[in-house]
């Protein structure tokens, strides 16, 4: 059980608090995982009383019990006013006095990133940054984006580390909180049969797809300044690469695992300007019709510049320069308004050295694939070739298919549930460390710069509901490499995309 503590949320009147944080805390309470003495102190510019805050949270439709609602408190606070941090300290002291949480405080920044540095500074000025202050631990949780470039990420790290020790910083990447992402480590390192094959000798390539069928919804303003590379690749997808590619850690603890993660990022071969032209494909969705319904182009979305050159799709090929992976390509693909929502890692094993059945079985995509499905229908699928029953020899592909749901009725916890709980427990394994963050940016930065500075790097349009620009297929044109398409383009007639 976590120690007694208070969780202060900056930006508590915002979307993230209502949609993710409060439901995750409630789920923890129902599973009996909240400390005995626990309070949430919401803060924000909106003026509200505790009661009004509780009503607002309740109005979101979920049913919360009274015990839980009684844990929620609110304090109006303008994060730009330094005085307010002293008031916050007083408020925390009062709550602490009643509840005896012994100075254990988490500060969760659910604010726009522009405020991160100000809040960290304000907390420090009020002495709320030191573990020793008020006697208990102090932790700072921040949400992405962690900077917009290598330079800004470094600066953010510097400022945060000026006021807080790295061990107090919890940078959330909600992909690491997904049950199936965590399972990659168990799958790889608790089984003896996969790891001997998990290298350049037996693996042809690894591809990671994270597709979304939704567009930018009501986040056009943010998304137009970010784009798919910053929004998904720099963080979520590179974290998945690390889980798939890392060496076995020395132990199952935060430092050992994060040491291996950072080594993967540091080993990614930097892309040259030619690589960026040839091995990175960016796209933007254009208007289309899906089953009779008109789908608007990205440039017509609310909050998006009508002449925007922000990518809503990106596919890239890169290499990890180390002994395990030398020469083996990794492919990443992500986008909005693709035919379906799916995130999966495909490990494509090499073909047999001699293709005995070539005349009767010519599966170019390679029969042996291991597919780790992160979402939806979480599971693992292993494909292999088999003889079809009957006279003669006909060879076909078959699969061993494991669905998480078959493990029982237990629901898979939401990523935020797991991550908030870990933070309360002081376990930062599933949080991004500062050095890892900078290593990721180091890889991403040259791509962003080339896109910004070089008008000859193309932006391809793709109709909403398709798998992105056809040029992305060109990344995989050798040795029978293909993207795995879990379903077809939605713009094709009668194509229902079900997974
Ligand atoms: C967020 C991105 O980090 O991840 C969103 O900002 C994206 O643009 C989301 O939609 C995807 O998360 P999930 O859990 O739905 O795959």
Short mmCIF file of C-alpha atoms and ligand atoms in Angstrom, two decimals:
data_model
loop_
_atom_site.label_atom_id
_atom_site.label_comp_id
_atom_site.label_asym_id
_atom_site.label_seq_id
_atom_site.Cartn_x
_atom_site.Cartn_y
_atom_site.Cartn_z
CA UNK A 1 0.00 0.00 0.00
CA UNK A 2 1.27 3.50 -0.75
CA UNK A 3 2.11 5.74 2.21
CA UNK A 4 -0.49 8.32 3.26
CA UNK A 5 -0.22 11.32 0.95
CA UNK A 6 -1.82 14.29 -0.80
CA UNK A 7 -1.95 14.58 -4.58
CA UNK A 8 -2.09 18.18 -5.77
CA UNK A 9 -3.22 18.63 -9.37
CA UNK A 10 -2.34 21.83 -11.24
CA UNK A 11 -4.86 22.36 -14.03
CA UNK A 12 -7.59 20.45 -12.19
CA UNK A 13 -10.44 22.11 -14.05
CA UNK A 14 -9.11 20.73 -17.33
CA UNK A 15 -9.90 17.79 -19.49
CA UNK A 16 -7.12 15.44 -18.39
CA UNK A 17 -8.20 15.57 -14.75
CA UNK A 18 -11.80 14.68 -15.52
CA UNK A 19 -11.14 12.17 -18.27
CA UNK A 20 -8.12 10.32 -16.94
CA UNK A 21 -6.83 11.25 -13.49
CA UNK A 22 -9.98 11.16 -11.40
CA UNK A 23 -11.33 7.94 -13.01
CA UNK A 24 -7.90 6.31 -12.48
CA UNK A 25 -7.87 7.34 -8.80
CA UNK A 26 -11.39 6.05 -8.36
CA UNK A 27 -10.45 2.72 -9.92
CA UNK A 28 -7.52 2.51 -7.50
CA UNK A 29 -9.85 3.20 -4.60
CA UNK A 30 -12.18 0.45 -5.71
CA UNK A 31 -9.30 -1.97 -5.90
CA UNK A 32 -8.31 -0.98 -2.37
CA UNK A 33 -5.04 0.57 -3.55
CA UNK A 34 -5.37 4.09 -2.22
CA UNK A 35 -3.66 4.92 1.06
CA UNK A 36 -5.81 5.07 4.15
CA UNK A 37 -5.26 8.80 4.47
CA UNK A 38 -5.41 10.33 1.05
CA UNK A 39 -6.63 13.56 -0.49
CA UNK A 40 -6.66 15.14 -3.92
CA UNK A 41 -6.18 18.88 -3.95
CA UNK A 42 -7.30 20.26 -7.29
CA UNK A 43 -6.02 23.70 -8.23
CA UNK A 44 -6.68 25.98 -11.16
CA UNK A 45 -7.57 29.51 -12.18
CA UNK A 46 -11.29 28.75 -12.13
CA UNK A 47 -12.87 29.84 -8.86
CA UNK A 48 -14.65 26.91 -7.22
CA UNK A 49 -15.38 25.56 -3.75
CA UNK A 50 -14.69 21.94 -2.80
CA UNK A 51 -18.38 21.22 -3.30
CA UNK A 52 -18.46 22.80 -6.75
CA UNK A 53 -15.35 20.89 -7.77
CA UNK A 54 -16.96 17.61 -6.66
CA UNK A 55 -20.15 18.48 -8.57
CA UNK A 56 -18.11 19.27 -11.69
CA UNK A 57 -16.32 15.94 -11.47
CA UNK A 58 -19.61 14.11 -10.90
CA UNK A 59 -21.24 15.86 -13.85
CA UNK A 60 -18.94 13.93 -16.20
CA UNK A 61 -21.27 10.99 -15.97
CA UNK A 62 -19.22 8.50 -13.97
CA UNK A 63 -20.64 7.41 -10.66
CA UNK A 64 -18.36 8.08 -7.72
CA UNK A 65 -19.18 7.07 -4.18
CA UNK A 66 -19.35 9.63 -1.38
CA UNK A 67 -16.22 8.39 0.37
CA UNK A 68 -14.29 9.10 -2.79
CA UNK A 69 -15.89 12.48 -3.41
CA UNK A 70 -15.02 13.48 0.15
CA UNK A 71 -11.34 13.00 -0.73
CA UNK A 72 -11.54 15.72 -3.38
CA UNK A 73 -10.64 19.28 -2.41
CA UNK A 74 -10.12 22.39 -4.45
CA UNK A 75 -8.23 25.64 -4.17
CA UNK A 76 -8.32 28.44 -6.78
CA UNK A 77 -4.72 29.20 -7.71
CA UNK A 78 -3.14 31.27 -10.44
CA UNK A 79 0.15 29.50 -11.18
CA UNK A 80 1.67 32.74 -12.45
CA UNK A 81 1.34 34.48 -9.09
CA UNK A 82 4.30 33.54 -6.83
CA UNK A 83 2.28 34.43 -3.70
CA UNK A 84 -0.05 31.56 -4.45
CA UNK A 85 2.56 28.93 -3.75
CA UNK A 86 2.80 30.09 -0.15
CA UNK A 87 -0.97 29.88 0.10
CA UNK A 88 -0.75 26.39 -1.33
CA UNK A 89 1.77 25.47 1.36
CA UNK A 90 -0.62 26.71 4.04
CA UNK A 91 -3.50 24.76 2.54
CA UNK A 92 -1.41 21.60 2.38
CA UNK A 93 -0.33 22.07 5.98
CA UNK A 94 -3.96 22.35 7.06
CA UNK A 95 -4.99 19.23 5.17
CA UNK A 96 -1.91 17.48 6.46
CA UNK A 97 -2.70 18.44 10.01
CA UNK A 98 -6.16 16.89 9.74
CA UNK A 99 -5.06 13.80 7.88
CA UNK A 100 -1.52 13.23 9.15
CA UNK A 101 0.08 12.47 5.83
CA UNK A 102 3.46 13.57 7.23
CA UNK A 103 4.44 15.87 4.38
CA UNK A 104 4.09 13.28 1.57
CA UNK A 105 3.07 15.34 -1.43
CA UNK A 106 2.78 14.65 -5.15
CA UNK A 107 2.40 17.61 -7.51
CA UNK A 108 0.84 16.67 -10.82
CA UNK A 109 1.16 19.16 -13.67
CA UNK A 110 -1.90 18.80 -15.88
CA UNK A 111 -1.33 22.33 -17.19
CA UNK A 112 -0.17 23.61 -20.56
CA UNK A 113 3.58 22.87 -20.83
CA UNK A 114 4.39 26.58 -20.89
CA UNK A 115 3.70 26.60 -17.16
CA UNK A 116 5.96 23.69 -16.14
CA UNK A 117 8.99 25.80 -15.35
CA UNK A 118 6.96 28.46 -13.54
CA UNK A 119 5.22 25.93 -11.33
CA UNK A 120 8.47 24.13 -10.51
CA UNK A 121 10.03 27.44 -9.58
CA UNK A 122 6.99 28.52 -7.53
CA UNK A 123 6.96 25.24 -5.59
CA UNK A 124 10.67 25.59 -4.91
CA UNK A 125 10.27 29.19 -3.70
CA UNK A 126 7.71 27.98 -1.16
CA UNK A 127 10.06 25.19 -0.09
CA UNK A 128 7.77 22.49 -1.45
CA UNK A 129 10.48 20.84 -3.51
CA UNK A 130 12.65 19.30 -0.83
CA UNK A 131 11.90 15.83 0.40
CA UNK A 132 12.78 16.93 3.90
CA UNK A 133 10.32 19.86 3.86
CA UNK A 134 7.35 19.06 6.08
CA UNK A 135 8.96 15.68 6.68
CA UNK A 136 7.81 13.54 3.74
CA UNK A 137 8.49 12.93 0.04
CA UNK A 138 7.87 15.45 -2.76
CA UNK A 139 7.35 14.31 -6.33
CA UNK A 140 6.62 16.21 -9.49
CA UNK A 141 4.66 14.49 -12.27
CA UNK A 142 4.67 16.07 -15.71
CA UNK A 143 2.82 15.28 -18.90
CA UNK A 144 4.19 15.43 -22.41
CA UNK A 145 5.20 17.35 -24.45
CA UNK A 146 8.57 17.52 -22.71
CA UNK A 147 9.91 20.25 -24.96
CA UNK A 148 9.45 20.82 -28.68
CA UNK A 149 13.03 20.13 -29.73
CA UNK A 150 16.30 18.87 -28.30
CA UNK A 151 17.17 22.37 -27.14
CA UNK A 152 13.88 23.07 -25.39
CA UNK A 153 13.80 19.57 -23.85
CA UNK A 154 17.31 20.13 -22.48
CA UNK A 155 16.32 23.49 -21.07
CA UNK A 156 13.22 22.03 -19.44
CA UNK A 157 15.34 19.29 -17.88
CA UNK A 158 17.82 21.84 -16.62
CA UNK A 159 15.15 23.96 -14.98
CA UNK A 160 13.34 21.01 -13.42
CA UNK A 161 16.59 19.54 -12.19
CA UNK A 162 17.54 22.86 -10.69
CA UNK A 163 14.64 22.61 -8.26
CA UNK A 164 14.03 18.86 -8.02
CA UNK A 165 16.31 15.88 -7.93
CA UNK A 166 15.91 13.57 -10.97
CA UNK A 167 14.60 10.89 -8.59
CA UNK A 168 11.67 13.19 -7.72
CA UNK A 169 10.68 13.72 -11.36
CA UNK A 170 8.06 11.50 -12.97
CA UNK A 171 7.66 12.11 -16.72
CA UNK A 172 4.53 10.31 -17.84
CA UNK A 173 4.43 8.33 -21.05
CA UNK A 174 1.08 6.62 -20.91
CA UNK A 175 2.19 3.95 -23.41
CA UNK A 176 4.49 2.54 -20.76
CA UNK A 177 1.47 2.18 -18.50
CA UNK A 178 -0.31 -0.07 -20.97
CA UNK A 179 -0.47 -3.62 -19.69
CA UNK A 180 0.69 -5.16 -22.96
CA UNK A 181 3.66 -2.82 -23.25
CA UNK A 182 4.83 -3.95 -19.82
CA UNK A 183 4.28 -7.52 -20.86
CA UNK A 184 6.95 -7.24 -23.55
CA UNK A 185 9.61 -7.43 -20.84
CA UNK A 186 8.02 -10.48 -19.23
CA UNK A 187 7.48 -12.16 -22.57
CA UNK A 188 11.09 -11.61 -23.58
CA UNK A 189 12.88 -12.21 -20.32
CA UNK A 190 10.74 -14.75 -18.45
CA UNK A 191 10.77 -17.22 -21.36
CA UNK A 192 13.83 -19.07 -22.55
CA UNK A 193 12.66 -19.81 -26.07
CA UNK A 194 12.48 -16.38 -27.69
CA UNK A 195 15.60 -14.59 -26.54
CA UNK A 196 18.10 -16.85 -28.38
CA UNK A 197 16.34 -15.84 -31.62
CA UNK A 198 15.91 -12.18 -30.70
CA UNK A 199 18.76 -10.72 -32.75
CA UNK A 200 20.14 -9.94 -36.19
CA UNK A 201 20.79 -13.63 -36.96
CA UNK A 202 17.16 -14.65 -36.91
CA UNK A 203 15.12 -11.46 -37.23
CA UNK A 204 14.59 -9.86 -40.62
CA UNK A 205 13.10 -6.62 -39.32
CA UNK A 206 10.82 -5.17 -36.66
CA UNK A 207 7.89 -2.94 -37.54
CA UNK A 208 5.74 -0.94 -35.16
CA UNK A 209 2.41 0.50 -36.21
CA UNK A 210 0.26 2.80 -34.15
CA UNK A 211 -2.80 3.73 -36.14
CA UNK A 212 -5.72 5.87 -35.09
CA UNK A 213 -8.99 6.19 -36.93
CA UNK A 214 -9.88 9.48 -35.25
CA UNK A 215 -8.71 12.83 -36.58
CA UNK A 216 -7.44 15.64 -34.37
CA UNK A 217 -10.89 16.10 -32.78
CA UNK A 218 -10.95 19.25 -30.63
CA UNK A 219 -7.15 19.40 -30.29
CA UNK A 220 -6.38 21.02 -33.65
CA UNK A 221 -4.63 24.00 -32.06
CA UNK A 222 -2.18 21.84 -30.11
CA UNK A 223 -1.73 19.24 -32.82
CA UNK A 224 -0.90 21.76 -35.50
CA UNK A 225 2.13 22.87 -33.48
CA UNK A 226 3.15 19.29 -32.75
CA UNK A 227 2.53 16.82 -35.59
CA UNK A 228 2.75 13.04 -35.56
CA UNK A 229 6.51 12.89 -35.07
CA UNK A 230 6.47 14.89 -31.83
CA UNK A 231 3.06 13.67 -30.69
CA UNK A 232 3.63 9.92 -31.06
CA UNK A 233 7.09 8.94 -32.29
CA UNK A 234 9.41 10.96 -30.05
CA UNK A 235 7.83 9.41 -26.98
CA UNK A 236 5.36 6.51 -27.22
CA UNK A 237 6.77 4.69 -30.21
CA UNK A 238 10.42 5.05 -29.33
CA UNK A 239 9.57 3.67 -25.88
CA UNK A 240 8.07 0.63 -27.60
CA UNK A 241 11.23 0.31 -29.71
CA UNK A 242 13.27 0.29 -26.50
CA UNK A 243 11.16 -2.46 -24.94
CA UNK A 244 11.47 -4.59 -28.06
CA UNK A 245 15.18 -3.95 -28.60
CA UNK A 246 16.80 -3.60 -25.17
CA UNK A 247 19.29 -5.98 -23.59
CA UNK A 248 18.19 -8.00 -20.58
CA UNK A 249 18.45 -5.65 -17.58
CA UNK A 250 20.61 -6.58 -14.61
CA UNK A 251 17.58 -6.55 -12.34
CA UNK A 252 13.90 -5.77 -12.36
CA UNK A 253 14.24 -2.32 -10.87
CA UNK A 254 13.82 1.20 -12.20
CA UNK A 255 17.52 1.95 -12.64
CA UNK A 256 18.45 -1.31 -14.33
CA UNK A 257 15.55 -1.15 -16.77
CA UNK A 258 15.96 2.53 -17.54
CA UNK A 259 19.71 2.09 -18.04
CA UNK A 260 18.98 -0.41 -20.81
CA UNK A 261 16.30 1.80 -22.32
CA UNK A 262 18.63 4.73 -22.64
CA UNK A 263 21.30 2.57 -24.27
CA UNK A 264 18.86 1.68 -27.05
CA UNK A 265 18.10 5.34 -27.71
CA UNK A 266 21.76 6.22 -27.69
CA UNK A 267 22.48 3.43 -30.20
CA UNK A 268 19.95 4.54 -32.80
CA UNK A 269 21.94 5.48 -35.87
CA UNK A 270 21.46 9.21 -36.57
CA UNK A 271 19.69 9.90 -39.84
CA UNK A 272 21.67 11.78 -42.49
CA UNK A 273 19.92 14.35 -44.66
CA UNK A 274 19.69 11.72 -47.38
CA UNK A 275 18.15 9.23 -44.97
CA UNK A 276 15.61 11.86 -44.00
CA UNK A 277 14.67 12.35 -47.64
CA UNK A 278 14.51 8.65 -48.45
CA UNK A 279 13.63 6.88 -45.23
CA UNK A 280 11.15 9.23 -43.59
CA UNK A 281 7.76 9.70 -45.19
CA UNK A 282 5.39 12.32 -43.90
CA UNK A 283 1.77 12.73 -44.88
CA UNK A 284 -1.32 14.75 -44.15
CA UNK A 285 -4.88 13.53 -44.55
CA UNK A 286 -7.02 15.03 -47.22
CA UNK A 287 -10.80 14.93 -47.57
CA UNK A 288 -12.44 11.65 -48.53
CA UNK A 289 -15.66 9.73 -48.39
CA UNK A 290 -16.04 6.72 -46.12
CA UNK A 291 -19.21 4.68 -46.58
CA UNK A 292 -21.01 7.69 -47.93
CA UNK A 293 -19.83 10.05 -45.21
CA UNK A 294 -17.72 13.07 -46.14
CA UNK A 295 -14.58 13.28 -44.03
CA UNK A 296 -12.97 16.72 -43.81
CA UNK A 297 -9.33 17.32 -44.65
CA UNK A 298 -6.88 18.01 -41.84
CA UNK A 299 -6.50 21.58 -43.06
CA UNK A 300 -10.22 22.17 -42.56
CA UNK A 301 -10.19 21.00 -38.94
CA UNK A 302 -10.90 23.51 -36.18
CA UNK A 303 -7.76 25.22 -34.90
CA UNK A 304 -5.63 24.09 -37.85
CA UNK A 305 -3.92 26.54 -40.20
CA UNK A 306 -5.60 26.18 -43.65
CA UNK A 307 -2.12 26.15 -45.19
CA UNK A 308 -0.66 23.86 -42.51
CA UNK A 309 2.35 21.69 -43.33
CA UNK A 310 2.03 19.67 -40.13
CA UNK A 311 2.21 15.91 -40.66
CA UNK A 312 -0.65 13.70 -39.48
CA UNK A 313 1.21 10.60 -40.64
CA UNK A 314 4.81 9.56 -40.47
CA UNK A 315 6.63 6.36 -41.40
CA UNK A 316 10.34 5.85 -40.95
CA UNK A 317 13.11 3.33 -41.26
CA UNK A 318 16.18 3.38 -39.04
CA UNK A 319 18.86 1.15 -37.60
CA UNK A 320 20.13 0.43 -34.13
CA UNK A 321 23.89 0.32 -34.23
CA UNK A 322 24.83 -2.36 -31.75
CA UNK A 323 25.87 -6.02 -31.73
CA UNK A 324 22.37 -7.36 -31.37
CA UNK A 325 20.75 -5.31 -34.13
CA UNK A 326 23.50 -4.21 -36.53
CA UNK A 327 22.07 -4.07 -40.08
CA UNK A 328 18.49 -4.96 -39.11
CA UNK A 329 15.94 -2.32 -40.08
CA UNK A 330 13.32 -1.01 -37.70
CA UNK A 331 10.19 0.58 -39.15
CA UNK A 332 7.74 2.85 -37.37
CA UNK A 333 4.43 4.06 -38.75
CA UNK A 334 1.75 6.19 -37.11
CA UNK A 335 -1.06 8.43 -38.20
CA UNK A 336 -4.46 9.93 -37.66
CA UNK A 337 -7.48 9.08 -39.80
CA UNK A 338 -6.15 5.67 -40.76
CA UNK A 339 -8.63 2.83 -41.27
CA UNK A 340 -8.68 1.59 -37.69
CA UNK A 341 -7.22 1.95 -34.20
CA UNK A 342 -4.43 -0.51 -33.66
CA UNK A 343 -0.99 -0.54 -32.06
CA UNK A 344 1.19 -3.57 -32.66
CA UNK A 345 4.79 -4.68 -32.88
CA UNK A 346 5.57 -7.15 -35.64
CA UNK A 347 8.76 -9.16 -35.32
CA UNK A 348 9.40 -10.71 -38.71
CA UNK A 349 11.80 -13.66 -38.56
CA UNK A 350 14.09 -14.57 -41.44
CA UNK A 351 13.09 -17.17 -43.99
CA UNK A 352 14.58 -20.64 -43.85
CA UNK A 353 18.02 -20.77 -45.49
CA UNK A 354 16.74 -23.18 -48.09
CA UNK A 355 13.16 -22.87 -49.25
CA UNK A 356 12.22 -26.49 -49.69
CA UNK A 357 8.56 -25.78 -50.40
CA UNK A 358 9.08 -22.77 -52.62
CA UNK A 359 7.12 -24.28 -55.51
CA UNK A 360 4.03 -24.82 -53.40
CA UNK A 361 4.38 -22.08 -50.80
CA UNK A 362 5.62 -18.67 -51.67
CA UNK A 363 4.73 -16.39 -48.82
CA UNK A 364 6.75 -13.33 -49.55
CA UNK A 365 5.98 -11.71 -46.23
CA UNK A 366 7.71 -14.62 -44.45
CA UNK A 367 5.75 -17.22 -42.57
CA UNK A 368 7.27 -16.60 -39.15
CA UNK A 369 6.01 -13.47 -37.52
CA UNK A 370 5.43 -12.66 -33.91
CA UNK A 371 2.81 -9.99 -33.46
CA UNK A 372 2.52 -8.28 -30.12
CA UNK A 373 -0.81 -6.52 -30.10
CA UNK A 374 -0.70 -3.58 -27.71
CA UNK A 375 -4.30 -2.52 -28.41
CA UNK A 376 -7.12 -3.29 -28.94
CA UNK A 377 -7.83 -6.97 -28.24
CA UNK A 378 -4.46 -7.19 -26.49
CA UNK A 379 -2.59 -10.37 -27.21
CA UNK A 380 0.19 -12.20 -28.99
CA UNK A 381 0.07 -14.02 -32.28
CA UNK A 382 2.71 -16.36 -33.66
CA UNK A 383 2.49 -17.25 -37.33
CA UNK A 384 4.05 -20.30 -38.95
CA UNK A 385 3.64 -22.52 -42.00
CA UNK A 386 1.86 -25.90 -41.80
CA UNK A 387 0.89 -28.65 -44.14
CA UNK A 388 -2.74 -28.57 -45.05
CA UNK A 389 -4.40 -31.85 -44.15
CA UNK A 390 -5.08 -34.19 -47.07
CA UNK A 391 -3.30 -35.87 -49.90
CA UNK A 392 -0.14 -34.35 -51.38
CA UNK A 393 1.57 -31.26 -50.01
CA UNK A 394 -0.11 -27.93 -49.68
CA UNK A 395 1.46 -25.49 -47.30
CA UNK A 396 -0.41 -22.66 -45.64
CA UNK A 397 0.03 -20.16 -42.84
CA UNK A 398 -1.45 -20.87 -39.43
CA UNK A 399 -1.25 -19.01 -36.12
CA UNK A 400 -1.10 -19.53 -32.42
CA UNK A 401 -3.26 -16.80 -31.08
CA UNK A 402 -3.30 -15.67 -27.48
CA UNK A 403 -5.83 -13.08 -26.26
CA UNK A 404 -5.34 -11.42 -22.93
CA UNK A 405 -9.05 -11.66 -22.35
CA UNK A 406 -8.69 -15.44 -22.14
CA UNK A 407 -6.68 -15.08 -18.92
CA UNK A 408 -9.89 -14.39 -17.06
CA UNK A 409 -12.50 -11.85 -16.31
CA UNK A 410 -10.08 -9.41 -14.75
CA UNK A 411 -10.15 -6.13 -16.63
CA UNK A 412 -6.88 -4.65 -17.83
CA UNK A 413 -6.14 -1.57 -15.74
CA UNK A 414 -6.01 1.76 -17.54
CA UNK A 415 -2.50 3.09 -18.12
CA UNK A 416 -3.06 6.04 -15.75
CA UNK A 417 -4.14 3.74 -12.93
CA UNK A 418 -0.90 1.84 -13.10
CA UNK A 419 1.25 4.94 -13.49
CA UNK A 420 -0.30 6.97 -10.69
CA UNK A 421 -0.09 3.98 -8.38
CA UNK A 422 3.59 3.47 -9.23
CA UNK A 423 4.30 7.13 -8.55
CA UNK A 424 2.57 6.89 -5.17
CA UNK A 425 4.73 3.85 -4.42
CA UNK A 426 7.87 5.65 -5.58
CA UNK A 427 8.51 3.27 -8.49
CA UNK A 428 9.70 5.19 -11.53
CA UNK A 429 10.39 2.19 -13.81
CA UNK A 430 7.60 3.14 -16.19
CA UNK A 431 8.46 6.83 -16.27
CA UNK A 432 10.86 8.44 -18.75
CA UNK A 433 14.22 9.46 -17.35
CA UNK A 434 15.76 12.80 -18.33
CA UNK A 435 18.70 11.30 -20.21
CA UNK A 436 16.41 8.99 -22.22
CA UNK A 437 14.27 11.93 -23.17
CA UNK A 438 17.25 13.87 -24.48
CA UNK A 439 18.53 10.84 -26.40
CA UNK A 440 15.15 10.50 -28.14
CA UNK A 441 15.13 14.16 -29.06
CA UNK A 442 18.63 13.86 -30.46
CA UNK A 443 17.31 11.36 -32.98
CA UNK A 444 14.14 13.32 -33.80
CA UNK A 445 15.59 16.82 -33.99
CA UNK A 446 17.37 16.53 -37.37
CA UNK A 447 14.15 15.30 -38.98
CA UNK A 448 12.19 18.27 -37.67
CA UNK A 449 14.92 20.64 -38.80
CA UNK A 450 15.06 19.17 -42.29
CA UNK A 451 11.29 19.42 -42.62
CA UNK A 452 11.41 23.02 -41.48
CA UNK A 453 14.37 24.16 -43.55
CA UNK A 454 14.33 22.08 -46.69
CA UNK A 455 11.35 22.78 -48.95
CA UNK A 456 12.30 19.85 -51.18
CA UNK A 457 11.30 17.31 -48.52
CA UNK A 458 7.86 16.29 -49.64
CA UNK A 459 4.59 16.18 -47.76
CA UNK A 460 2.25 13.55 -49.21
CA UNK A 461 -1.51 13.77 -49.02
CA UNK A 462 -3.50 10.63 -48.17
CA UNK A 463 -7.26 10.27 -48.21
CA UNK A 464 -8.73 9.94 -44.71
CA UNK A 465 -9.51 6.29 -44.02
CA UNK A 466 -6.50 4.88 -45.86
CA UNK A 467 -3.18 3.54 -44.57
CA UNK A 468 -1.32 6.76 -45.36
CA UNK A 469 0.66 7.72 -48.46
CA UNK A 470 1.63 4.87 -50.76
CA UNK A 471 5.20 6.14 -50.55
CA UNK A 472 5.37 4.56 -47.08
CA UNK A 473 5.30 1.16 -48.80
CA UNK A 474 8.45 2.18 -50.63
CA UNK A 475 10.39 2.07 -47.35
CA UNK A 476 9.99 -1.68 -47.41
CA UNK A 477 10.64 -2.63 -50.95
CA UNK A 478 13.43 -5.11 -50.46
CA UNK A 479 13.61 -8.79 -49.46
CA UNK A 480 9.89 -9.31 -49.29
CA UNK A 481 9.42 -6.76 -46.51
CA UNK A 482 5.88 -5.47 -46.22
CA UNK A 483 3.84 -3.53 -43.72
CA UNK A 484 1.30 -5.72 -42.06
CA UNK A 485 -2.16 -4.38 -42.86
CA UNK A 486 -4.62 -5.57 -40.21
CA UNK A 487 -7.42 -4.40 -42.51
CA UNK A 488 -7.88 -2.64 -45.83
CA UNK A 489 -8.48 1.00 -46.71
CA UNK A 490 -11.88 2.21 -45.59
CA UNK A 491 -12.36 4.06 -48.82
CA UNK A 492 -12.56 0.73 -50.67
CA UNK A 493 -16.12 -0.38 -51.28
CA UNK A 494 -17.73 -2.44 -48.54
CA UNK A 495 -14.67 -2.61 -46.41
CA UNK A 496 -15.50 -2.99 -42.77
CA UNK A 497 -12.45 -2.75 -40.70
CA UNK A 498 -12.73 -5.00 -37.71
CA UNK A 499 -9.90 -6.32 -35.66
C1 LIG B 1 -1.46 10.96 -26.99
C2 LIG B 1 -1.44 11.82 -28.22
O1 LIG B 1 -0.25 11.06 -26.30
O2 LIG B 1 -1.69 9.62 -27.37
C3 LIG B 1 -2.74 11.69 -28.98
O3 LIG B 1 -1.23 13.17 -27.86
C4 LIG B 1 -3.04 10.24 -29.27
O4 LIG B 1 -2.71 12.44 -30.18
C5 LIG B 1 -2.93 9.41 -28.01
O5 LIG B 1 -4.36 10.18 -29.79
C6 LIG B 1 -3.03 7.94 -28.33
O6 LIG B 1 -3.14 7.22 -27.16
P1 LIG B 1 -3.90 5.84 -27.12
O7 LIG B 1 -3.71 5.36 -25.73
O8 LIG B 1 -5.32 6.11 -27.47
O9 LIG B 1 -3.23 4.97 -28.14
#
